[in-house]
Amino acid sequence: MRASEQRVALSLWLLLLLATCSGGVAAQQSNGVGVALIEAARAALLSEAAALSNSSDWPASYEPGQLSESYDYIVVGGGSAGSIVASRLSEQRNVSVLLLEAGAQPPLESDIYALSGSLHHDERYMWLDEAQPNGNCCLARRAGSGCNWWHARMLGGGGSLNGNIYVPGSAANFRRWRWQLQLKGWDWPQVQVAYRRLQQQLQLNFLPLQPLEAQLAKLIYAAARELQLPRPRQPLLMGSDFGYTHDVPATVQQGRRRSSARQYLAQPQVRARSNLRVLLAAQAQRLLFKRQRAAGVQYTLGNRTLRALAKRELVLSAGALNSAKLLLLSGIGPAAELRALGIQPLRDLPVGRNLHDHGMLPLFLRFGNDCGLNASSSRSAYAPASVAEYLLQQQRGPLAAGFSMMGFINSSAPHSRDGQPDLHIVAHTFMPRGSAGSFEYLGLRPELVTAQRAALAQAPMLQLMGSLLLPKSRSKLQLRSADPQQPPLISSAYAADPADRATLLRFIRYVQLMLTTPAFQRCGLQLWLPPLPACDALTPDSDDYWLCHIRHMFLGAWHAVGSCRMATRNDPRGVVDERLRVFGVQGLRVVDASIMPEITAGNTNAPAMMIAEQGARMIREDYNRAAAAATLAETTEQPNDIPLYD
Ligand SMILES: Cc1cc2nc3c(=O)[nH]c(=O)nc-3n(C[C@H](O)[C@H](O)[C@H](O)COP(=O)(O)OP(=O)(O)OC[C@H]3O[C@@H](n4cnc5c(N)ncnc54)[C@H](O)[C@@H]3O)c2cc1C
Ligand SMILES: *[C@@H]1O[C@H](CO)[C@@H](O)[C@H](O)[C@H]1NC(C)=O
Ligand SMILES: *[C@@H]1O[C@H](CO)[C@@H](O)[C@H](O)[C@H]1NC(C)=O
Ligand SMILES: *[C@@H]1O[C@H](CO)[C@@H](O)[C@H](O)[C@H]1NC(C)=O
Ligand SMILES: *[C@@H]1O[C@H](CO)[C@@H](O)[C@H](O)[C@H]1NC(C)=O
Ligand SMILES: *[C@@H]1O[C@H](CO)[C@@H](O)[C@H](O)[C@H]1NC(C)=O
């Protein structure tokens, strides 16, 4: 179902509930029992629906009284990471915290697992940033579009509309951060301490398998067994390992989303904190500096331009696209480029240079026969009965889930446990016969959308998405101009590095190997290739054909990281140090997915939240250490006595 259809479906089902439950009943003959029962059912449905979308669960949006207000800490961006930073800092009762979030409260669709896709193209809830088109990647996208770098815009950020999949990355990732990149404090045992704090607060669950997904999982497990692929030796929560699993931890409970905003900010004891202000619809424009110190932020609230001043620190948690953009707008970035845009450079740092993502290459397998799926296909998520089941049966049923499994393999040696997995088979999505497919959602060319629908008119398909766990290619984020309202200028380099292309070729060959298994053959599964005239002119199934296919179909995977890279002091690639402090200025940190030097093995939400737990702890520790030192030295520095410049 397409996003627009989903939105319509949502309002339709609410109407249907009302119509079927009240309209017409009174007009019929009844001795009262029937009408009373139906009225009771209606009341129960409506009260459950009201509780789901209860906006007083969220922190009250604060209205600033003055042009400038000051706080000990200001957190910019209330997404996956920022919600945690603001909550943890405001645990200290004698410390005031302002959280600025450009978006709104999460809407009802954010709460219900199966409906959140309807928000993915909605400009009120997303920043639909796209790269400049280039001749090398994402060529299947609509004319004039480059690669998609869409990201969330609401309280809770990505955590309020994502797939809820929780993957902490692998031990090898963080061993590398610590021992190759020399980043103290980020070894696996240390980040696990932060993960434990996070998990305690999130209360993770597993996504329930619907009958259809269970059937698909069986199919993949059978093929993996026949290929003698390794099986995971540990639960995913202990770190990404080789093999397939359907036991995927999720930030969801009984079909209701548990974003970091819900778990860290919407709790009654947090809402009651008078030292925490949450300001929605407040978009930071640029940072304010006093000499070398970040002193505050200028932001817009409706048609007003206001300022907030940070007495201790300013924390950027605006996500990998917008934290970098804000630094650039504030004069922190490649100096020559900033000067060319008329921005006075403050610090020459490689902001925006290490932007990367797993990317994803969807491959489509057509079913040649029913394969037992028909019998197990569940009721549509949008059917009134599904809605009633969801509301009345503790959020069960098709609206509550829809995911099957994921796998991690070494594409050079799929049978082995050698080294690390370099390939993530992200989701096994079933597209039923007659469905609209995924191409419109992905913003592909109209002729591709039509071709996929035509194929789906004949047979159902399985979508296998391959993502790079160790991508070498790096994209770049710059500014178009000094105007904060302009989207950033992004140069995508998906699979620009030959090593990445080679891994994707091995992914394709691996899927072809799966197609030879008895399990897949029993279902008559065959590759379905979208029509790509430039590639179709090449020798079928040659590496050249597939490299062309990759240039067209390897797309953004919503996992932007790395634009404000963490590095040691002597590493020229660094924007922040290992305590997340921006180099060369005081009182400024970046605490979100931007700081990853290298992307982790798996979806990025859990690592972004772990980074927030680490960052909040570091901010508190560093303050206490500095306070102790200041008491000793009896320094009298007053950070507020110098005029602001911006
Ligand atoms: C459609 C989609 C599906 C995904 N699926 C998964 C998944 O299943 N599992 C997974 O692990 N990861 C998933 N991800 C990725 C994951 O959600 C992100 O990696 C994660 O949210 C990043 O956290 P963050 O705190 O760095 O940024 P975000 O969560 O993006 O938060 C940034 C926040 O800052 C706000 N902001 C930005 N600019 C400003 C400004 N100028 N002023 C004020 N506020 C501002 C934004 O509105 C946003 O709320 C998905 C992402 C998307 C978009
Ligand atoms: C909404 O939430 C508030 C505060 O948590 C609560 O008092 C109220 O009863 C809730 N309303 C519904 C309809 O559940
Ligand atoms: C706040 O309280 C903590 C102890 O709860 C203390 O360590 C810290 O110094 C206090 N900070 C200020 C600014 O008073
Ligand atoms: C700004 O918005 C407010 C409230 O929406 C409105 O009353 C006011 O006229 C606006 N001011 C300007 C200058 O547009
Ligand atoms: C699946 O079941 C439906 C109804 O039960 C039937 O109409 C349809 O033909 C079946 N499809 C296949 C591929 O068996
Ligand atoms: C995959 O296995 C091969 C062969 O054993 C090994 O050389 C390679 O390093 C492994 N890949 C990774 C990414 O570890």
PDB file of N, CA, C and O in Angstrom, residues 90-134:
ATOM      1  N   SER A  90      18.869  16.679  32.409  1.00  0.00           N
ATOM      2  CA  SER A  90      17.905  17.306  33.324  1.00  0.00           C
ATOM      3  C   SER A  90      17.590  16.426  34.530  1.00  0.00           C
ATOM      4  O   SER A  90      16.809  16.823  35.396  1.00  0.00           O
ATOM      5  N   GLU A  91      18.208  15.253  34.599  1.00  0.00           N
ATOM      6  CA  GLU A  91      18.110  14.477  35.841  1.00  0.00           C
ATOM      7  C   GLU A  91      18.758  15.238  36.995  1.00  0.00           C
ATOM      8  O   GLU A  91      18.450  15.009  38.160  1.00  0.00           O
ATOM      9  N   GLN A  92      19.704  16.126  36.643  1.00  0.00           N
ATOM     10  CA  GLN A  92      20.349  16.951  37.678  1.00  0.00           C
ATOM     11  C   GLN A  92      19.415  18.114  37.961  1.00  0.00           C
ATOM     12  O   GLN A  92      19.257  19.001  37.132  1.00  0.00           O
ATOM     13  N   ARG A  93      18.831  18.128  39.147  1.00  0.00           N
ATOM     14  CA  ARG A  93      17.776  19.087  39.428  1.00  0.00           C
ATOM     15  C   ARG A  93      18.243  20.530  39.458  1.00  0.00           C
ATOM     16  O   ARG A  93      17.468  21.453  39.233  1.00  0.00           O
ATOM     17  N   ASN A  94      19.544  20.738  39.698  1.00  0.00           N
ATOM     18  CA  ASN A  94      20.033  22.113  39.792  1.00  0.00           C
ATOM     19  C   ASN A  94      20.564  22.616  38.448  1.00  0.00           C
ATOM     20  O   ASN A  94      21.282  23.589  38.385  1.00  0.00           O
ATOM     21  N   VAL A  95      20.195  21.956  37.371  1.00  0.00           N
ATOM     22  CA  VAL A  95      20.706  22.298  36.041  1.00  0.00           C
ATOM     23  C   VAL A  95      19.518  22.546  35.113  1.00  0.00           C
ATOM     24  O   VAL A  95      18.567  21.770  35.116  1.00  0.00           O
ATOM     25  N   SER A  96      19.546  23.640  34.354  1.00  0.00           N
ATOM     26  CA  SER A  96      18.408  23.899  33.458  1.00  0.00           C
ATOM     27  C   SER A  96      18.758  23.486  32.027  1.00  0.00           C
ATOM     28  O   SER A  96      19.900  23.661  31.579  1.00  0.00           O
ATOM     29  N   VAL A  97      17.780  22.923  31.360  1.00  0.00           N
ATOM     30  CA  VAL A  97      18.004  22.366  30.023  1.00  0.00           C
ATOM     31  C   VAL A  97      16.889  22.831  29.093  1.00  0.00           C
ATOM     32  O   VAL A  97      15.710  22.774  29.435  1.00  0.00           O
ATOM     33  N   LEU A  98      17.296  23.272  27.897  1.00  0.00           N
ATOM     34  CA  LEU A  98      16.326  23.588  26.841  1.00  0.00           C
ATOM     35  C   LEU A  98      16.545  22.606  25.700  1.00  0.00           C
ATOM     36  O   LEU A  98      17.679  22.411  25.245  1.00  0.00           O
ATOM     37  N   LEU A  99      15.467  21.986  25.239  1.00  0.00           N
ATOM     38  CA  LEU A  99      15.534  21.114  24.065  1.00  0.00           C
ATOM     39  C   LEU A  99      14.782  21.792  22.932  1.00  0.00           C
ATOM     40  O   LEU A  99      13.582  22.065  23.050  1.00  0.00           O
ATOM     41  N   LEU A 100      15.502  22.071  21.845  1.00  0.00           N
ATOM     42  CA  LEU A 100      14.876  22.698  20.669  1.00  0.00           C
ATOM     43  C   LEU A 100      14.630  21.633  19.619  1.00  0.00           C
ATOM     44  O   LEU A 100      15.572  20.961  19.192  1.00  0.00           O
ATOM     45  N   GLU A 101      13.407  21.474  19.191  1.00  0.00           N
ATOM     46  CA  GLU A 101      13.098  20.497  18.142  1.00  0.00           C
ATOM     47  C   GLU A 101      12.325  21.195  17.027  1.00  0.00           C
ATOM     48  O   GLU A 101      11.309  21.845  17.290  1.00  0.00           O
ATOM     49  N   ALA A 102      12.811  21.008  15.799  1.00  0.00           N
ATOM     50  CA  ALA A 102      12.189  21.689  14.655  1.00  0.00           C
ATOM     51  C   ALA A 102      10.805  21.129  14.339  1.00  0.00           C
ATOM     52  O   ALA A 102       9.943  21.839  13.829  1.00  0.00           O
ATOM     53  N   GLY A 103      10.592  19.860  14.628  1.00  0.00           N
ATOM     54  CA  GLY A 103       9.331  19.222  14.272  1.00  0.00           C
ATOM     55  C   GLY A 103       8.297  19.296  15.383  1.00  0.00           C
ATOM     56  O   GLY A 103       8.433  20.056  16.342  1.00  0.00           O
ATOM     57  N   ALA A 104       7.247  18.501  15.212  1.00  0.00           N
ATOM     58  CA  ALA A 104       6.111  18.518  16.128  1.00  0.00           C
ATOM     59  C   ALA A 104       6.126  17.271  17.017  1.00  0.00           C
ATOM     60  O   ALA A 104       7.054  16.475  16.977  1.00  0.00           O
ATOM     61  N   GLN A 105       5.065  17.140  17.792  1.00  0.00           N
ATOM     62  CA  GLN A 105       4.843  15.890  18.534  1.00  0.00           C
ATOM     63  C   GLN A 105       4.593  14.767  17.548  1.00  0.00           C
ATOM     64  O   GLN A 105       3.964  14.994  16.523  1.00  0.00           O
ATOM     65  N   PRO A 106       5.003  13.539  17.866  1.00  0.00           N
ATOM     66  CA  PRO A 106       4.695  12.440  16.955  1.00  0.00           C
ATOM     67  C   PRO A 106       3.183  12.254  16.821  1.00  0.00           C
ATOM     68  O   PRO A 106       2.468  12.259  17.825  1.00  0.00           O
ATOM     69  N   PRO A 107       2.688  12.111  15.593  1.00  0.00           N
ATOM     70  CA  PRO A 107       1.245  11.911  15.405  1.00  0.00           C
ATOM     71  C   PRO A 107       0.857  10.456  15.688  1.00  0.00           C
ATOM     72  O   PRO A 107       1.724   9.602  15.914  1.00  0.00           O
ATOM     73  N   LEU A 108      -0.426  10.190  15.653  1.00  0.00           N
ATOM     74  CA  LEU A 108      -0.962   8.841  15.889  1.00  0.00           C
ATOM     75  C   LEU A 108      -0.268   7.783  15.037  1.00  0.00           C
ATOM     76  O   LEU A 108       0.056   6.687  15.518  1.00  0.00           O
ATOM     77  N   GLU A 109       0.009   8.111  13.773  1.00  0.00           N
ATOM     78  CA  GLU A 109       0.620   7.138  12.859  1.00  0.00           C
ATOM     79  C   GLU A 109       2.014   6.733  13.309  1.00  0.00           C
ATOM     80  O   GLU A 109       2.524   5.688  12.911  1.00  0.00           O
ATOM     81  N   SER A 110       2.651   7.586  14.099  1.00  0.00           N
ATOM     82  CA  SER A 110       3.970   7.236  14.607  1.00  0.00           C
ATOM     83  C   SER A 110       3.875   6.109  15.629  1.00  0.00           C
ATOM     84  O   SER A 110       4.745   5.243  15.710  1.00  0.00           O
ATOM     85  N   ASP A 111       2.814   6.116  16.385  1.00  0.00           N
ATOM     86  CA  ASP A 111       2.653   5.133  17.442  1.00  0.00           C
ATOM     87  C   ASP A 111       2.381   3.726  16.912  1.00  0.00           C
ATOM     88  O   ASP A 111       2.818   2.744  17.484  1.00  0.00           O
ATOM     89  N   ILE A 112       1.632   3.652  15.831  1.00  0.00           N
ATOM     90  CA  ILE A 112       1.172   2.348  15.344  1.00  0.00           C
ATOM     91  C   ILE A 112       2.157   1.815  14.313  1.00  0.00           C
ATOM     92  O   ILE A 112       2.337   2.410  13.252  1.00  0.00           O
ATOM     93  N   TYR A 113       2.787   0.699  14.650  1.00  0.00           N
ATOM     94  CA  TYR A 113       3.886   0.183  13.853  1.00  0.00           C
ATOM     95  C   TYR A 113       3.598   0.197  12.349  1.00  0.00           C
ATOM     96  O   TYR A 113       4.359   0.747  11.566  1.00  0.00           O
ATOM     97  N   ALA A 114       2.476  -0.389  11.939  1.00  0.00           N
ATOM     98  CA  ALA A 114       2.237  -0.595  10.516  1.00  0.00           C
ATOM     99  C   ALA A 114       1.814   0.675   9.783  1.00  0.00           C
ATOM    100  O   ALA A 114       1.711   0.666   8.561  1.00  0.00           O
ATOM    101  N   LEU A 115       1.588   1.768  10.489  1.00  0.00           N
ATOM    102  CA  LEU A 115       1.140   2.984   9.810  1.00  0.00           C
ATOM    103  C   LEU A 115       2.235   4.024   9.655  1.00  0.00           C
ATOM    104  O   LEU A 115       2.058   5.025   8.953  1.00  0.00           O
ATOM    105  N   SER A 116       3.386   3.790  10.287  1.00  0.00           N
ATOM    106  CA  SER A 116       4.372   4.876  10.306  1.00  0.00           C
ATOM    107  C   SER A 116       4.943   5.157   8.916  1.00  0.00           C
ATOM    108  O   SER A 116       5.424   6.257   8.666  1.00  0.00           O
ATOM    109  N   GLY A 117       4.859   4.169   8.023  1.00  0.00           N
ATOM    110  CA  GLY A 117       5.314   4.413   6.653  1.00  0.00           C
ATOM    111  C   GLY A 117       4.575   5.568   5.994  1.00  0.00           C
ATOM    112  O   GLY A 117       5.105   6.227   5.100  1.00  0.00           O
ATOM    113  N   SER A 118       3.362   5.830   6.465  1.00  0.00           N
ATOM    114  CA  SER A 118       2.589   6.913   5.852  1.00  0.00           C
ATOM    115  C   SER A 118       3.213   8.274   6.150  1.00  0.00           C
ATOM    116  O   SER A 118       2.829   9.277   5.560  1.00  0.00           O
ATOM    117  N   LEU A 119       4.172   8.325   7.074  1.00  0.00           N
ATOM    118  CA  LEU A 119       4.819   9.602   7.400  1.00  0.00           C
ATOM    119  C   LEU A 119       6.075   9.839   6.563  1.00  0.00           C
ATOM    120  O   LEU A 119       6.617  10.940   6.555  1.00  0.00           O
ATOM    121  N   HIS A 120       6.533   8.797   5.861  1.00  0.00           N
ATOM    122  CA  HIS A 120       7.875   8.867   5.271  1.00  0.00           C
ATOM    123  C   HIS A 120       8.019   9.866   4.126  1.00  0.00           C
ATOM    124  O   HIS A 120       9.135  10.206   3.741  1.00  0.00           O
ATOM    125  N   HIS A 121       6.901  10.281   3.531  1.00  0.00           N
ATOM    126  CA  HIS A 121       7.015  11.284   2.466  1.00  0.00           C
ATOM    127  C   HIS A 121       6.283  12.572   2.834  1.00  0.00           C
ATOM    128  O   HIS A 121       6.009  13.392   1.980  1.00  0.00           O
ATOM    129  N   ASP A 122       5.977  12.705   4.099  1.00  0.00           N
ATOM    130  CA  ASP A 122       5.167  13.826   4.554  1.00  0.00           C
ATOM    131  C   ASP A 122       6.110  14.925   5.062  1.00  0.00           C
ATOM    132  O   ASP A 122       6.801  14.738   6.070  1.00  0.00           O
ATOM    133  N   GLU A 123       6.123  16.049   4.354  1.00  0.00           N
ATOM    134  CA  GLU A 123       7.098  17.107   4.686  1.00  0.00           C
ATOM    135  C   GLU A 123       6.942  17.663   6.095  1.00  0.00           C
ATOM    136  O   GLU A 123       7.867  18.256   6.628  1.00  0.00           O
ATOM    137  N   ARG A 124       5.744  17.479   6.687  1.00  0.00           N
ATOM    138  CA  ARG A 124       5.595  17.945   8.067  1.00  0.00           C
ATOM    139  C   ARG A 124       6.429  17.106   9.028  1.00  0.00           C
ATOM    140  O   ARG A 124       6.801  17.554  10.106  1.00  0.00           O
ATOM    141  N   TYR A 125       6.699  15.867   8.635  1.00  0.00           N
ATOM    142  CA  TYR A 125       7.379  14.945   9.546  1.00  0.00           C
ATOM    143  C   TYR A 125       8.729  14.456   9.023  1.00  0.00           C
ATOM    144  O   TYR A 125       9.365  13.631   9.650  1.00  0.00           O
ATOM    145  N   MET A 126       9.104  14.912   7.859  1.00  0.00           N
ATOM    146  CA  MET A 126      10.382  14.472   7.272  1.00  0.00           C
ATOM    147  C   MET A 126      11.105  15.647   6.642  1.00  0.00           C
ATOM    148  O   MET A 126      10.469  16.568   6.120  1.00  0.00           O
ATOM    149  N   TRP A 127      12.431  15.593   6.639  1.00  0.00           N
ATOM    150  CA  TRP A 127      13.248  16.471   5.803  1.00  0.00           C
ATOM    151  C   TRP A 127      13.565  15.607   4.583  1.00  0.00           C
ATOM    152  O   TRP A 127      14.296  14.622   4.705  1.00  0.00           O
ATOM    153  N   LEU A 128      12.994  15.971   3.445  1.00  0.00           N
ATOM    154  CA  LEU A 128      13.149  15.108   2.267  1.00  0.00           C
ATOM    155  C   LEU A 128      14.392  15.511   1.461  1.00  0.00           C
ATOM    156  O   LEU A 128      14.321  15.753   0.254  1.00  0.00           O
ATOM    157  N   ASP A 129      15.538  15.581   2.142  1.00  0.00           N
ATOM    158  CA  ASP A 129      16.775  15.993   1.477  1.00  0.00           C
ATOM    159  C   ASP A 129      17.187  14.963   0.420  1.00  0.00           C
ATOM    160  O   ASP A 129      17.073  13.762   0.639  1.00  0.00           O
ATOM    161  N   GLU A 130      17.665  15.480  -0.691  1.00  0.00           N
ATOM    162  CA  GLU A 130      18.158  14.608  -1.754  1.00  0.00           C
ATOM    163  C   GLU A 130      19.486  15.139  -2.261  1.00  0.00           C
ATOM    164  O   GLU A 130      19.733  16.343  -2.229  1.00  0.00           O
ATOM    165  N   ALA A 131      20.312  14.211  -2.759  1.00  0.00           N
ATOM    166  CA  ALA A 131      21.599  14.621  -3.309  1.00  0.00           C
ATOM    167  C   ALA A 131      21.414  15.220  -4.694  1.00  0.00           C
ATOM    168  O   ALA A 131      20.382  15.037  -5.331  1.00  0.00           O
ATOM    169  N   GLN A 132      22.442  15.927  -5.143  1.00  0.00           N
ATOM    170  CA  GLN A 132      22.456  16.379  -6.531  1.00  0.00           C
ATOM    171  C   GLN A 132      22.494  15.142  -7.417  1.00  0.00           C
ATOM    172  O   GLN A 132      23.254  14.214  -7.135  1.00  0.00           O
ATOM    173  N   PRO A 133      21.720  15.116  -8.500  1.00  0.00           N
ATOM    174  CA  PRO A 133      21.837  13.967  -9.405  1.00  0.00           C
ATOM    175  C   PRO A 133      23.257  13.920  -9.976  1.00  0.00           C
ATOM    176  O   PRO A 133      23.843  14.968 -10.235  1.00  0.00           O
ATOM    177  N   ASN A 134      23.806  12.729 -10.110  1.00  0.00           N
ATOM    178  CA  ASN A 134      25.077  12.598 -10.834  1.00  0.00           C
ATOM    179  C   ASN A 134      24.973  11.345 -11.701  1.00  0.00           C
ATOM    180  O   ASN A 134      24.016  10.582 -11.583  1.00  0.00           O
TER     181      ASN A 134
END
